[in-house]
Amino acid sequence: MIRFNTGRVSFSRIHSMESKQKDVSPTRKRGKLPPSLERRANGLALLLALLASCPALAGALQSALPRCEYLENPLGLDVAQPRLSWIVESGQRDQKQSAYRILVASNQAMLARGQGDRWDSGKVASSDTTAIPYGGKPLTSHHRCFWKVQVWDKDDNPSAWSAPALWSMGLLEPGAWQAEWIGCDKWRRLDAPPASGPGAKPPTALILPPPIYLRKDFRLPKAVKQATLYATALGLCDVYLNGARVNESRFDPGWTDYTKRVYYRAYDVTDRLHVGANALGAVLADGWYGSYLGWRGVRDNYGKKPRFRGQLHIEYVDGSFEDVGTGPAWKASLGPIREADFLMGEAYDARLEQAGWNAPAFDDSAWSPVVTGAELHPVVQHHPGPAVGVCGLFRPKRITEPKKGTYVLDLGQNFAGVARLQVAGEPGRKITLRFAERLNPDGTIYTANLRTARATDTYFCRGSQTEVWEPRFTFHGFQYVEVTGLADPPTPATITGIALGSDTPSCGSFTCSDPMLNRLHTNIYWTQRSNYLDIPTDCPQRDERLGWTGDAQVFMRAATLNADVQAFFTKWLVDLEDGQRTDGEFPRVAPLKVVRDNGGPGWADVGAIGPWTLYEVYGDRRLLERHYPGMTRLVDYRLKQCTPDRLPPAEFHCFGDWLSVNADTPKDVIFTAYFARSARLTSLAALALGKSEEAAKYQALFQQIRAAFNKAYVAADGRIKGDTQTAYVLALAFDLLDGPKQKLAAAHLVEDIERRGGHLSTGFLGTKDLMLTLAKIGRNDLAYRLIEQDTFPSWGFTIKQGATTIWERWDGWTPEKGFQDPGLNSFSQCPLAGVYQWMVENIGGIRADGPGYSKILIAPEPGGKLTHAAVSYRSIHGRIESRWQREGAWFTLAVVIPANTTAEVHLPGRMQTPIAKSGKALAQAEGVKLLRQEVGRAVLSVGSGHYVFTSTLE
Ligand code: BGC
């Protein structure tokens, strides 16, 4: 039985980490070790247990994880040819898919009978498992497509059919949307000037326009076969049918540049309709459309009149159709939510609840008429990314009372989300919740870094025995909740932390022998969860929370190793494209608003780096094709901007190596390095897309910029202008130096780190590539020194200060100076978290060796104090795993390579033998080929499967 995507965010593959949620991931079910063993991760027995723990993998090839447009069972798609993907799994070594057959049927029964009335691909000789375009009969609005896939192994043995999966088409044809935009503006002060201005104090409670409640009764004359509700808003909407909320997801329909496009989501509501009386309802809040955005104290950024649009498409059992949509017959009212603003918070007066407002037979005679029509006319499309939902629950770890009657509950983890309040109180009792990431020395909450974000939720009691409330249209970035106004002191049940984020399935794990590095991984993970909320934000707490392009650029690659962000970034790259200027420059933030549209070096370059990164990780050619023109326009714009000798103009905007530590990298060096980088990636993209002439053109441009870089900034002794770690890192990471200069520059980089006592000085841009560059120049010993460092500035230092997420700046809090400038002091920001790429690629040794990890490199570099490590990554081809252990001189490496891929394994040490199952020498082991013996390591080629190797380290 297919589980329909009802818009519900299940986070079924949630990373268990600190939250108490169970990991019920398919990979776990298929044999990942239980957490207790996972943590111990020591001993050969454990490594062998890995092999024994995979019963489901025994046997021939089998397909799993069927997805459409990179989502599981998506509803309401509007791409003409949705693409299908799956992974193949096998317990045998060196297994490959030799062919596949896809069946797509218009109903489940037909699919079960093996009839593909929409499409039967026939047996296709191919090893492809991703992005197979639907090739059947043309699809029109509302079509449901049930599908399954069968695969053949390398010896032509067929698998069983996969479990059935589903996608449905949304509103495709012009005119398919019949429903009108509706709203009600009478409770809004449309002529009011912005509620505050730059530098203004946060507004006091209850002065913001309240969300509005919308409803409509309707009757159905006959039995329903199936029904889909499509909903969108210029604002945020929750939708209800017959008394129950339809969407468990939050903040629908997400953030886009509403002047250009807005997304809808689709929900299967077949089981919720009755013959006879029914009622639809919606709550419409301001959200990104009307809330405060950024720090300028301005509301109504896209428009002043939020709107809702919903269309219920009903197919009756007798084959006839009907649509029930929003229009003039709907009614509007205020409700218990009195205020809802992302930055300011939500206020709820439970005394104002109207029981049954969203169910039939409610007396709405006192409700107001709605108005139709909208002030903006964006295209309405299907949301291509995952919804925002719950990604963790946190219970209070400590309750304190720093001031009489003011309680502070510590949830133990900094995250983005809301607090669920459980209280009892007389009618009208006012309970106030305030939020913070850190505490002041006196135990009160530190809120100075929130700037003008009021971040306050208010609840007025109904007067019942137990009242449970959580806001729907705001979120905060916090670890601590301050509660005032309670009748009795709080208990751990008073507050539950609900972490919210985009439902990007967890796809990685990291554990090792050093608890500090494990904590670092947890901190990176929660920083990503807290900032990937429909768009990649800079921070979740202060009056900012914007899609800063530079932040996305430097962290994106690391993010792919924590969670499957393919659909998430597919969506955001469109936001970015929408923000590209006509001259080719990409903006500082996407979606565009509040902040200027010139990103400048390192920020705008996400326009080239983003599509290329996603291509590398997911092999998504359609996405690269779509964004290739944007890449070329960016590079062409830089070319126009620069001097004839390919150097920066006299004036240009650049944020520089933001928040570096006493090490200013000259902006012209950054400009030129990133110009070269984007030109090179554009050339590679052209090559991948078969545009050889353009590839040659951009490659030639790269060479010219590279030559200019050397001439202008690199001295004969390899010193680069600025002489900062970041200057050397950019030059080395982006291949801007010739052989001898590379060595000299590498020596200067090393020297600088040594001179600082084994410390880094890099900011946003340099930190992205610092560790990878040390690996590249063969100095992972120094990379280990940096990652194991616990004095300022280092990741370890922040952990010693109690960090549970990655800070915006290295000196967010220091024992000597306390909190840094509250103007720029987020404790949850992604850029310095990019180090996770180095951790996976060097501690675990897992690297892509071809687009989409079709070829894999496993080259662990054991170092530092580590005695063991276990790292995994579920690529689009399946789970890759690398576990190693040192015991005296013995080194043991266990690897898992997914079916349909091959890997090169670099086994460090000498006297290598595979001991898994066979105990045979390397050269004779099944599926293993010794390619060459290098100094200090053996290079092996392996097919898919599980392997354990041992060697002795020098
Ligand atoms: C944001 C950053 C952003 C920066 C631009 C800050 O206010 O929080 O993350 O990249 O501005 O330099």
PDB file of N, CA and C and ligand atoms in Angstrom, residues 295 451 537-539 541-542 544-552 588-589 595 599 603 653-656 658-659 764 808 823-824 826 829-831, ligand 1:
ATOM      1  N   TRP A 295      16.718  43.798   8.941  1.00  0.00           N
ATOM      2  CA  TRP A 295      16.976  44.667  10.090  1.00  0.00           C
ATOM      3  C   TRP A 295      16.470  46.090   9.909  1.00  0.00           C
ATOM      4  N   ARG A 451      18.994  41.732  18.025  1.00  0.00           N
ATOM      5  CA  ARG A 451      18.790  43.072  17.471  1.00  0.00           C
ATOM      6  C   ARG A 451      17.305  43.450  17.606  1.00  0.00           C
ATOM      7  N   THR A 537      19.237  30.013   5.029  1.00  0.00           N
ATOM      8  CA  THR A 537      19.332  31.333   5.661  1.00  0.00           C
ATOM      9  C   THR A 537      20.713  31.541   6.263  1.00  0.00           C
ATOM     10  N   ASP A 538      20.972  32.786   6.652  1.00  0.00           N
ATOM     11  CA  ASP A 538      22.237  33.073   7.328  1.00  0.00           C
ATOM     12  C   ASP A 538      22.159  32.702   8.798  1.00  0.00           C
ATOM     13  N   CYS A 539      21.012  32.980   9.409  1.00  0.00           N
ATOM     14  CA  CYS A 539      20.875  32.732  10.845  1.00  0.00           C
ATOM     15  C   CYS A 539      19.388  32.641  11.156  1.00  0.00           C
ATOM     16  N   GLN A 541      17.865  33.505  14.201  1.00  0.00           N
ATOM     17  CA  GLN A 541      17.389  34.155  15.430  1.00  0.00           C
ATOM     18  C   GLN A 541      17.190  35.663  15.321  1.00  0.00           C
ATOM     19  N   ARG A 542      18.134  36.397  14.730  1.00  0.00           N
ATOM     20  CA  ARG A 542      18.039  37.857  14.789  1.00  0.00           C
ATOM     21  C   ARG A 542      17.158  38.391  13.650  1.00  0.00           C
ATOM     22  N   GLU A 544      17.189  39.044  10.698  1.00  0.00           N
ATOM     23  CA  GLU A 544      17.872  38.879   9.422  1.00  0.00           C
ATOM     24  C   GLU A 544      17.285  37.668   8.706  1.00  0.00           C
ATOM     25  N   ARG A 545      17.800  36.466   8.932  1.00  0.00           N
ATOM     26  CA  ARG A 545      17.191  35.211   8.431  1.00  0.00           C
ATOM     27  C   ARG A 545      16.955  35.259   6.921  1.00  0.00           C
ATOM     28  N   LEU A 546      17.932  35.800   6.218  1.00  0.00           N
ATOM     29  CA  LEU A 546      17.801  35.978   4.775  1.00  0.00           C
ATOM     30  C   LEU A 546      18.630  34.927   4.034  1.00  0.00           C
ATOM     31  N   GLY A 547      18.330  34.760   2.763  1.00  0.00           N
ATOM     32  CA  GLY A 547      19.044  33.769   1.963  1.00  0.00           C
ATOM     33  C   GLY A 547      20.367  34.305   1.449  1.00  0.00           C
ATOM     34  N   TRP A 548      21.270  34.626   2.371  1.00  0.00           N
ATOM     35  CA  TRP A 548      22.570  35.194   1.984  1.00  0.00           C
ATOM     36  C   TRP A 548      23.311  34.235   1.061  1.00  0.00           C
ATOM     37  N   THR A 549      23.670  34.764  -0.099  1.00  0.00           N
ATOM     38  CA  THR A 549      24.215  33.894  -1.145  1.00  0.00           C
ATOM     39  C   THR A 549      25.612  33.368  -0.811  1.00  0.00           C
ATOM     40  N   GLY A 550      26.412  34.196  -0.135  1.00  0.00           N
ATOM     41  CA  GLY A 550      27.768  33.756   0.215  1.00  0.00           C
ATOM     42  C   GLY A 550      27.722  32.617   1.220  1.00  0.00           C
ATOM     43  N   ASP A 551      26.818  32.714   2.162  1.00  0.00           N
ATOM     44  CA  ASP A 551      26.696  31.673   3.183  1.00  0.00           C
ATOM     45  C   ASP A 551      26.315  30.347   2.526  1.00  0.00           C
ATOM     46  N   ALA A 552      25.392  30.435   1.575  1.00  0.00           N
ATOM     47  CA  ALA A 552      24.974  29.216   0.864  1.00  0.00           C
ATOM     48  C   ALA A 552      26.157  28.661   0.059  1.00  0.00           C
ATOM     49  N   ARG A 588      22.859  39.611  -3.280  1.00  0.00           N
ATOM     50  CA  ARG A 588      23.413  39.289  -1.964  1.00  0.00           C
ATOM     51  C   ARG A 588      22.537  38.264  -1.251  1.00  0.00           C
ATOM     52  N   VAL A 589      21.237  38.375  -1.472  1.00  0.00           N
ATOM     53  CA  VAL A 589      20.310  37.429  -0.841  1.00  0.00           C
ATOM     54  C   VAL A 589      19.299  36.955  -1.875  1.00  0.00           C
ATOM     55  N   VAL A 595      17.590  43.650   0.871  1.00  0.00           N
ATOM     56  CA  VAL A 595      19.031  43.826   0.723  1.00  0.00           C
ATOM     57  C   VAL A 595      19.368  44.055  -0.749  1.00  0.00           C
ATOM     58  N   GLY A 599      25.713  40.930  -5.274  1.00  0.00           N
ATOM     59  CA  GLY A 599      26.345  39.984  -4.351  1.00  0.00           C
ATOM     60  C   GLY A 599      27.834  40.219  -4.212  1.00  0.00           C
ATOM     61  N   TRP A 603      30.012  35.892  -2.978  1.00  0.00           N
ATOM     62  CA  TRP A 603      28.567  35.793  -2.720  1.00  0.00           C
ATOM     63  C   TRP A 603      27.843  35.492  -4.042  1.00  0.00           C
ATOM     64  N   HIS A 653      31.937  46.139  -5.302  1.00  0.00           N
ATOM     65  CA  HIS A 653      31.472  45.718  -3.975  1.00  0.00           C
ATOM     66  C   HIS A 653      32.015  44.335  -3.629  1.00  0.00           C
ATOM     67  N   CYS A 654      32.543  44.176  -2.424  1.00  0.00           N
ATOM     68  CA  CYS A 654      32.977  42.853  -1.978  1.00  0.00           C
ATOM     69  C   CYS A 654      32.943  42.817  -0.452  1.00  0.00           C
ATOM     70  N   PHE A 655      32.306  41.786   0.091  1.00  0.00           N
ATOM     71  CA  PHE A 655      32.265  41.668   1.555  1.00  0.00           C
ATOM     72  C   PHE A 655      33.605  41.213   2.129  1.00  0.00           C
ATOM     73  N   GLY A 656      34.459  40.696   1.249  1.00  0.00           N
ATOM     74  CA  GLY A 656      35.771  40.249   1.711  1.00  0.00           C
ATOM     75  C   GLY A 656      35.678  38.919   2.446  1.00  0.00           C
ATOM     76  N   TRP A 658      34.841  37.694   5.161  1.00  0.00           N
ATOM     77  CA  TRP A 658      33.977  38.155   6.260  1.00  0.00           C
ATOM     78  C   TRP A 658      34.331  37.483   7.592  1.00  0.00           C
ATOM     79  N   LEU A 659      34.565  38.327   8.615  1.00  0.00           N
ATOM     80  CA  LEU A 659      34.797  37.870   9.991  1.00  0.00           C
ATOM     81  C   LEU A 659      36.052  37.011  10.156  1.00  0.00           C
ATOM     82  N   PHE A 764      34.715  33.747   6.441  1.00  0.00           N
ATOM     83  CA  PHE A 764      33.731  32.942   5.699  1.00  0.00           C
ATOM     84  C   PHE A 764      34.328  32.262   4.464  1.00  0.00           C
ATOM     85  N   GLU A 808      28.633  32.300  14.256  1.00  0.00           N
ATOM     86  CA  GLU A 808      28.892  33.194  13.126  1.00  0.00           C
ATOM     87  C   GLU A 808      30.356  33.637  13.120  1.00  0.00           C
ATOM     88  N   GLY A 823      25.745  43.405  17.359  1.00  0.00           N
ATOM     89  CA  GLY A 823      25.286  43.717  16.011  1.00  0.00           C
ATOM     90  C   GLY A 823      25.535  42.573  15.041  1.00  0.00           C
ATOM     91  N   LEU A 824      26.433  41.690  15.365  1.00  0.00           N
ATOM     92  CA  LEU A 824      26.789  40.604  14.447  1.00  0.00           C
ATOM     93  C   LEU A 824      27.269  39.428  15.277  1.00  0.00           C
ATOM     94  N   SER A 826      25.621  35.957  15.821  1.00  0.00           N
ATOM     95  CA  SER A 826      24.728  34.806  15.794  1.00  0.00           C
ATOM     96  C   SER A 826      25.485  33.583  16.317  1.00  0.00           C
ATOM     97  N   GLN A 829      25.232  29.755  12.515  1.00  0.00           N
ATOM     98  CA  GLN A 829      25.489  30.274  11.170  1.00  0.00           C
ATOM     99  C   GLN A 829      26.329  29.239  10.421  1.00  0.00           C
ATOM    100  N   CYS A 830      26.011  29.009   9.162  1.00  0.00           N
ATOM    101  CA  CYS A 830      26.621  27.877   8.445  1.00  0.00           C
ATOM    102  C   CYS A 830      28.070  28.053   7.959  1.00  0.00           C
ATOM    103  N   PRO A 831      28.510  29.273   7.604  1.00  0.00           N
ATOM    104  CA  PRO A 831      29.781  29.339   6.883  1.00  0.00           C
ATOM    105  C   PRO A 831      30.969  28.628   7.540  1.00  0.00           C
TER     106      PRO A 831
HETATM  107  C1  BGC B   1      24.913  37.944   7.368  1.00  0.00           C
HETATM  108  C2  BGC B   1      25.944  37.088   6.725  1.00  0.00           C
HETATM  109  C3  BGC B   1      26.186  37.628   5.371  1.00  0.00           C
HETATM  110  C4  BGC B   1      26.805  38.963   5.617  1.00  0.00           C
HETATM  111  C5  BGC B   1      27.323  39.667   4.431  1.00  0.00           C
HETATM  112  C6  BGC B   1      25.525  39.277   7.550  1.00  0.00           C
HETATM  113  O1  BGC B   1      24.725  40.161   8.204  1.00  0.00           O
HETATM  114  O2  BGC B   1      24.450  37.384   8.546  1.00  0.00           O
HETATM  115  O3  BGC B   1      25.940  35.796   6.962  1.00  0.00           O
HETATM  116  O4  BGC B   1      26.865  36.821   4.495  1.00  0.00           O
HETATM  117  O5  BGC B   1      25.962  39.800   6.346  1.00  0.00           O
HETATM  118  O6  BGC B   1      28.593  39.868   4.657  1.00  0.00           O
END
